[in-house]
Short mmCIF file of C-alpha atoms in Angstrom, two decimals:
data_model
loop_
_atom_site.label_atom_id
_atom_site.label_comp_id
_atom_site.label_asym_id
_atom_site.label_seq_id
_atom_site.Cartn_x
_atom_site.Cartn_y
_atom_site.Cartn_z
CA MET A 5 102.31 95.58 125.21
CA LYS A 6 104.42 96.21 122.14
CA ASN A 7 103.91 99.42 120.20
CA ILE A 8 104.68 98.76 116.55
CA LEU A 9 104.91 101.49 113.90
CA ILE A 10 104.26 100.13 110.40
CA THR A 11 105.04 102.67 107.70
CA GLY A 12 103.24 102.48 104.37
CA GLY A 13 100.56 100.39 106.03
CA ALA A 14 97.83 101.53 103.62
CA GLY A 15 99.81 100.28 100.64
CA PHE A 16 99.92 96.88 99.00
CA ILE A 17 102.37 94.89 101.14
CA GLY A 18 101.91 97.14 104.15
CA SER A 19 98.16 96.54 104.41
CA HIS A 20 98.72 92.79 104.53
CA VAL A 21 101.32 93.21 107.27
CA VAL A 22 99.05 95.53 109.27
CA ARG A 23 96.12 93.10 108.96
CA LEU A 24 98.27 90.16 110.05
CA PHE A 25 99.68 91.96 113.11
CA VAL A 26 96.33 93.47 114.20
CA ASN A 27 94.59 90.10 114.06
CA LYS A 28 97.43 87.93 115.36
CA TYR A 29 98.62 90.16 118.20
CA PRO A 30 95.65 91.73 120.01
CA ASN A 31 98.00 92.73 122.87
CA TYR A 32 100.13 94.84 120.50
CA ARG A 33 99.29 98.42 119.59
CA ILE A 34 99.68 98.70 115.81
CA VAL A 35 100.19 102.20 114.44
CA ASN A 36 99.75 102.48 110.68
CA LEU A 37 101.60 105.52 109.35
CA ASP A 38 100.89 106.43 105.74
CA LYS A 39 100.96 109.62 103.68
CA LEU A 40 98.07 108.33 101.54
CA THR A 41 99.68 109.13 98.22
CA TYR A 42 98.31 107.53 95.05
CA ALA A 43 99.36 104.05 96.22
CA GLY A 44 97.94 104.31 99.76
CA ASN A 45 94.31 103.40 100.26
CA LEU A 46 92.60 102.89 103.63
CA ALA A 47 89.94 100.82 101.87
CA ASN A 48 92.61 98.08 101.95
CA LEU A 49 92.08 97.87 105.72
CA LYS A 50 88.32 98.22 106.10
CA ASP A 51 88.17 94.87 107.90
CA VAL A 52 90.44 95.99 110.77
CA GLU A 53 89.94 99.74 111.00
CA GLN A 54 87.65 99.42 114.03
CA ALA A 55 89.97 97.10 115.96
CA GLU A 56 90.91 98.40 119.42
CA ASN A 57 94.62 97.80 118.84
CA TYR A 58 94.73 99.60 115.48
CA HIS A 59 95.61 103.28 115.06
CA PHE A 60 96.15 105.34 111.93
CA GLU A 61 98.35 108.42 111.49
CA LYS A 62 98.42 110.32 108.21
CA CYS A 63 102.01 111.51 107.91
CA ASP A 64 104.88 111.98 105.46
CA ILE A 65 107.91 109.98 106.62
CA CYS A 66 110.07 112.96 105.62
CA ASP A 67 108.34 115.12 108.24
CA PHE A 68 110.90 114.52 110.98
CA ASP A 69 109.23 116.61 113.71
CA ARG A 70 105.89 114.86 113.21
CA ILE A 71 107.59 111.44 113.18
CA VAL A 72 109.18 112.25 116.55
CA GLU A 73 105.77 113.29 117.91
CA ILE A 74 104.27 109.97 116.82
CA PHE A 75 107.15 107.99 118.35
CA LYS A 76 106.53 109.74 121.67
CA LYS A 77 102.72 109.65 121.47
CA TYR A 78 102.61 105.86 121.11
CA ASP A 79 105.88 105.02 122.89
CA ILE A 80 107.04 103.16 119.77
CA ASP A 81 109.45 100.31 120.42
CA GLY A 82 109.40 98.59 117.03
CA VAL A 83 109.41 99.84 113.44
CA ILE A 84 108.50 97.87 110.32
CA HIS A 85 109.41 100.23 107.50
CA LEU A 86 107.61 99.57 104.21
CA ALA A 87 106.78 103.10 103.01
CA ALA A 88 108.48 103.69 99.67
CA GLU A 89 108.08 104.83 96.11
CA SER A 90 108.40 101.56 94.22
CA HIS A 91 107.51 101.81 90.54
CA VAL A 92 110.57 101.74 88.29
CA ASP A 93 108.90 103.61 85.42
CA ARG A 94 107.97 106.46 87.75
CA SER A 95 111.54 106.61 89.08
CA ILE A 96 112.90 107.03 85.56
CA LYS A 97 110.62 110.03 85.02
CA ASP A 98 110.99 111.56 88.50
CA PRO A 99 114.10 110.39 90.40
CA PHE A 100 113.97 113.29 92.88
CA THR A 101 110.75 111.99 94.47
CA PHE A 102 112.30 108.56 94.92
CA ALA A 103 115.42 109.98 96.52
CA ARG A 104 113.33 112.11 98.87
CA THR A 105 110.95 109.38 100.01
CA ASN A 106 113.16 106.32 99.96
CA VAL A 107 116.40 107.88 101.21
CA MET A 108 115.50 110.96 103.24
CA GLY A 109 112.30 109.38 104.55
CA THR A 110 114.21 106.37 105.82
CA LEU A 111 116.82 108.63 107.39
CA SER A 112 114.05 110.63 109.09
CA LEU A 113 112.67 107.45 110.69
CA LEU A 114 116.11 106.25 111.75
CA GLN A 115 116.98 109.58 113.33
CA ALA A 116 113.62 109.73 115.14
CA ALA A 117 114.15 106.21 116.51
CA LYS A 118 117.70 107.14 117.60
CA LEU A 119 116.46 110.27 119.34
CA CYS A 120 113.49 108.67 121.10
CA TRP A 121 115.18 105.40 122.06
CA ASN A 122 118.26 107.32 123.24
CA GLY A 123 120.59 104.33 123.32
CA GLU A 124 118.17 102.13 125.29
CA TRP A 125 118.12 99.39 122.69
CA GLU A 126 116.72 96.55 124.80
CA GLY A 127 113.41 95.42 123.33
CA LYS A 128 113.73 97.78 120.36
CA ARG A 129 113.90 96.85 116.69
CA PHE A 130 114.05 98.75 113.38
CA TYR A 131 113.13 96.46 110.48
CA HIS A 132 113.64 97.82 106.97
CA ILE A 133 112.02 96.12 103.95
CA SER A 134 113.98 96.45 100.71
CA THR A 135 114.02 94.87 97.25
CA ASP A 136 116.02 92.38 95.22
CA GLU A 137 116.56 95.10 92.61
CA VAL A 138 119.43 96.57 94.65
CA TYR A 139 121.52 93.58 93.51
CA GLY A 140 121.28 94.46 89.82
CA ALA A 141 120.64 91.74 87.27
CA LEU A 142 121.51 88.08 86.73
CA GLU A 143 122.39 86.12 83.61
CA PHE A 144 120.53 82.97 82.60
CA ASP A 145 123.13 80.80 84.32
CA GLY A 146 121.28 79.50 87.36
CA THR A 147 122.88 81.92 89.82
CA LEU A 148 120.77 83.49 92.56
CA PHE A 149 120.93 86.65 94.65
CA THR A 150 122.22 85.85 98.15
CA GLU A 151 122.54 88.07 101.19
CA THR A 152 126.19 88.72 100.29
CA THR A 153 125.63 89.60 96.61
CA LYS A 154 127.34 92.88 95.75
CA TYR A 155 124.97 95.83 95.27
CA ASP A 156 124.66 96.96 91.66
CA PRO A 157 121.43 99.01 91.23
CA HIS A 158 120.45 99.94 87.67
CA SER A 159 117.48 102.30 88.07
CA PRO A 160 116.78 105.40 90.18
CA TYR A 161 114.32 103.27 92.17
CA SER A 162 116.82 100.54 93.03
CA ALA A 163 119.55 103.13 93.65
CA SER A 164 117.32 104.90 96.19
CA LYS A 165 116.52 101.63 97.94
CA ALA A 166 120.20 100.65 98.00
CA SER A 167 121.03 103.96 99.63
CA SER A 168 118.32 103.48 102.26
CA ASP A 169 119.67 99.98 103.02
CA HIS A 170 123.12 101.45 103.64
CA PHE A 171 121.71 104.09 105.98
CA VAL A 172 119.90 101.44 108.03
CA ARG A 173 123.04 99.33 108.41
CA SER A 174 125.11 102.41 109.23
CA PHE A 175 122.84 103.23 112.17
CA HIS A 176 123.59 99.81 113.62
CA ASP A 177 127.31 100.07 113.03
CA THR A 178 127.61 103.67 114.25
CA TYR A 179 125.08 103.89 117.08
CA GLY A 180 124.28 100.27 117.93
CA MET A 181 120.65 100.52 116.82
CA PRO A 182 119.09 97.05 116.51
CA THR A 183 118.32 96.86 112.79
CA ILE A 184 117.35 94.17 110.29
CA VAL A 185 117.13 94.42 106.50
CA THR A 186 115.25 92.11 104.15
CA ASN A 187 115.31 92.06 100.37
CA CYS A 188 112.29 90.52 98.65
CA SER A 189 111.33 89.46 95.16
CA ASN A 190 108.28 90.64 93.16
CA ASN A 191 105.09 90.43 95.22
CA TYR A 192 101.63 89.70 93.86
CA GLY A 193 98.17 89.28 95.34
CA PRO A 194 95.11 91.30 96.48
CA TYR A 195 95.15 95.09 96.97
CA GLN A 196 98.10 95.79 94.63
CA PHE A 197 98.03 99.19 92.93
CA PRO A 198 96.90 98.61 89.33
CA GLU A 199 99.95 100.08 87.62
CA LYS A 200 101.79 96.86 88.54
CA LEU A 201 101.89 93.98 86.07
CA MET A 202 99.36 91.51 87.47
CA PRO A 203 96.47 93.83 88.46
CA LEU A 204 97.06 95.96 85.35
CA PHE A 205 96.84 92.98 83.02
CA ILE A 206 93.90 91.38 84.83
CA ASN A 207 91.99 94.65 84.57
CA ASN A 208 93.00 95.20 80.94
CA ILE A 209 91.87 91.70 79.98
CA ARG A 210 88.54 92.34 81.73
CA ASN A 211 88.11 95.54 79.72
CA GLY A 212 89.57 94.31 76.42
CA LYS A 213 92.49 96.75 76.54
CA PRO A 214 96.03 96.14 75.20
CA LEU A 215 98.52 94.22 77.34
CA PRO A 216 101.82 96.15 76.96
CA VAL A 217 104.83 93.84 77.08
CA TYR A 218 108.33 95.33 77.28
CA GLY A 219 110.72 94.13 74.56
CA LYS A 220 110.07 90.48 73.79
CA GLY A 221 108.82 89.64 77.27
CA GLU A 222 111.92 87.59 78.03
CA ASN A 223 112.83 89.28 81.32
CA VAL A 224 112.61 86.87 84.25
CA ARG A 225 111.27 87.63 87.72
CA ASP A 226 110.87 85.62 90.92
CA TRP A 227 107.29 85.92 92.23
CA LEU A 228 106.16 85.83 95.88
CA TYR A 229 102.55 85.77 97.12
CA VAL A 230 102.07 88.81 99.35
CA GLU A 231 100.59 86.91 102.31
CA ASP A 232 103.67 84.67 102.36
CA HIS A 233 105.80 87.81 102.46
CA ALA A 234 103.75 89.14 105.39
CA ARG A 235 104.32 85.85 107.25
CA ALA A 236 108.04 86.16 106.63
CA ILE A 237 108.06 89.74 107.94
CA ASP A 238 106.24 88.61 111.09
CA LEU A 239 108.76 85.80 111.66
CA ILE A 240 111.83 87.94 111.00
CA PHE A 241 110.58 90.82 113.14
CA HIS A 242 110.22 88.48 116.12
CA LYS A 243 112.95 85.90 115.54
CA GLY A 244 115.50 87.40 113.15
CA GLU A 245 119.03 88.16 114.31
CA ILE A 246 119.95 91.80 114.82
CA ALA A 247 122.16 93.31 112.09
CA GLU A 248 121.37 90.43 109.74
CA THR A 249 120.02 90.50 106.20
CA TYR A 250 117.47 87.98 104.96
CA ASN A 251 116.38 87.43 101.36
CA ILE A 252 112.70 86.58 100.85
CA GLY A 253 111.79 84.93 97.56
CA GLY A 254 109.25 82.57 96.11
CA PHE A 255 111.64 80.04 94.50
CA ASN A 256 109.42 80.81 91.54
CA GLU A 257 111.00 82.23 88.36
CA TRP A 258 108.89 83.12 85.33
CA ARG A 259 109.56 84.85 82.03
CA ASN A 260 107.22 87.80 81.73
CA ILE A 261 105.61 86.51 78.54
CA ASP A 262 104.96 83.07 80.08
CA LEU A 263 103.43 84.66 83.16
CA ILE A 264 101.21 86.84 80.98
CA ARG A 265 99.94 83.80 79.09
CA VAL A 266 99.07 82.07 82.37
CA LEU A 267 97.20 85.23 83.43
CA ILE A 268 95.32 85.35 80.12
CA LYS A 269 94.33 81.70 80.37
CA THR A 270 93.17 82.08 83.99
CA VAL A 271 91.26 85.33 83.50
CA ASP A 272 89.56 84.11 80.32
CA ARG A 273 88.49 80.91 82.06
CA LEU A 274 87.10 82.69 85.11
CA LEU A 275 85.28 85.27 82.96
CA GLY A 276 83.82 82.60 80.74
CA ASN A 277 85.72 83.74 77.64
CA PRO A 278 86.88 81.23 75.02
CA GLU A 279 90.31 79.84 75.89
CA GLY A 280 93.06 82.14 74.60
CA ALA A 281 90.58 84.80 73.50
CA SER A 282 92.64 87.59 75.04
CA GLU A 283 95.97 86.55 73.47
CA ARG A 284 95.22 89.13 70.77
CA LEU A 285 95.60 91.90 73.38
CA ILE A 286 99.34 91.29 73.79
CA THR A 287 101.16 94.36 72.48
CA TYR A 288 104.97 94.51 72.42
CA VAL A 289 106.33 97.95 73.32
CA THR A 290 109.78 99.56 73.44
CA ASP A 291 111.82 98.10 76.27
CA ARG A 292 112.26 100.06 79.50
CA ALA A 293 115.55 101.97 79.90
CA GLY A 294 118.03 99.93 81.96
CA HIS A 295 115.63 96.98 82.14
CA ASP A 296 117.23 94.25 84.27
CA LEU A 297 117.28 90.88 82.56
CA ARG A 298 116.67 88.50 85.45
CA TYR A 299 116.04 88.56 89.21
CA ALA A 300 116.12 85.41 91.33
CA ILE A 301 116.29 85.24 95.12
CA ASP A 302 118.00 82.55 97.19
CA SER A 303 115.87 82.24 100.36
CA ARG A 304 117.72 79.27 101.85
CA LYS A 305 119.14 81.29 104.75
CA LEU A 306 115.62 82.26 105.85
CA LYS A 307 114.42 78.69 105.43
CA ASN A 308 117.36 77.07 107.21
CA GLU A 309 117.65 79.53 110.10
CA LEU A 310 114.04 80.49 110.78
CA GLY A 311 112.02 77.77 109.04
CA TRP A 312 110.12 79.96 106.56
CA GLU A 313 109.09 78.87 103.08
CA PRO A 314 106.28 79.86 100.69
CA SER A 315 102.93 78.25 101.50
CA LEU A 316 101.35 78.45 98.03
CA GLN A 317 102.18 76.88 94.72
CA PHE A 318 102.32 79.58 92.06
CA GLU A 319 99.30 78.29 90.14
CA GLU A 320 97.26 78.38 93.36
CA GLY A 321 98.45 81.92 94.08
CA ILE A 322 97.56 83.08 90.57
CA GLU A 323 94.09 81.55 90.86
CA LYS A 324 93.45 83.29 94.19
CA THR A 325 94.78 86.59 92.88
CA VAL A 326 92.74 86.62 89.68
CA LYS A 327 89.57 85.62 91.56
CA TRP A 328 90.10 88.43 94.06
CA TYR A 329 90.40 91.13 91.37
CA ILE A 330 87.41 89.78 89.46
CA ASP A 331 85.32 89.61 92.65
CA ASN A 332 86.43 93.10 93.75
CA GLN A 333 85.90 95.10 90.57
CA SER A 334 84.55 98.05 92.54
CA TRP A 335 87.87 98.31 94.42
CA ILE A 336 89.96 98.47 91.26
CA ASP A 337 87.44 100.77 89.51
CA ASN A 338 87.66 103.15 92.45
CA ILE A 339 91.45 103.14 92.22
CA THR A 340 91.63 103.67 88.47
CA SER A 341 89.09 106.50 88.65
CA GLY A 342 91.10 108.35 91.30
CA GLU A 343 87.99 108.86 93.45
CA TYR A 344 89.69 107.50 96.57
CA GLU A 345 92.38 110.21 96.37
CA LYS A 346 89.74 112.97 96.26
CA TYR A 347 88.01 111.37 99.25
CA TYR A 348 91.17 111.44 101.39
CA GLU A 349 92.07 114.96 100.31
CA GLU A 350 88.68 116.17 101.54
CA MET A 351 88.78 114.05 104.69
CA TYR A 352 92.15 115.43 105.86
CA ALA A 353 91.92 118.94 104.40
CA ASN A 354 91.22 120.57 107.74
CA ARG A 355 93.30 118.35 110.00
#
């Protein structure tokens, strides 16, 4: 029996990781810990919520005493830490929340693990999921972020994640805690909160709403299908070297405007609209403050050492993603209406 605590397990990436572990490892006890903020939705896990090896705990990762209780209750011996505030625009408006959740929340988990494991590190593992944004930005010169790229965060979000990365590594260097850090590129796929680019634009095209494009849409991102990321997390959690860093990317760079045109073409086709009908919805807006020009991840270390690589071609991933959002309109309508938040507030009001 392994007792795995997955933080942020009701969120986008977290729900895919929880689902994978619950289904793949019936002899593990999987504890999903989530605060159920705006981005956490237990509807993402309806298909596994009755599984015998699945447990849910509603908890703020900054609540240190409660975190310690949960560690002891389930005899936690492994942590996969995904809980985070992650939207750059929100971080620009409210940096304090990002510092609290991403920095102090991570420190709370680390300190709880240190206290409960008490130096008995055998069989223990603290795996922290981070972002490529901690590395800053790249020029259009073919260079890639590697595991040794110097940190150079440019937004409150990436600064908070960089700080949390440093805390994780410091707990290994200071106390000997078995830690691993991964930095991933932009994820896409089912169950993503609809303020993010792909679900936002798919939904806006469906409803004939404007498609807001920052600047000229020339910023470049590397895109990774979320289920491929979950597979990488599974592999690294079990096979990765302690105190190592692994970059997880899709080898898949796209300019924002080119990606948007692929989305438009795919959504219009699947909705039966005339080809290019939704091009008129593209609306250029003032660029985001401190908007990084280009991200691109070098995943060769992960491929060469552990044998991981993306399973989907990008066009296949886009097709699957668009189909999922079109086929699950009730899910996205429930999110955009805010009804799910009211439901959880009532459910946990007296607990």
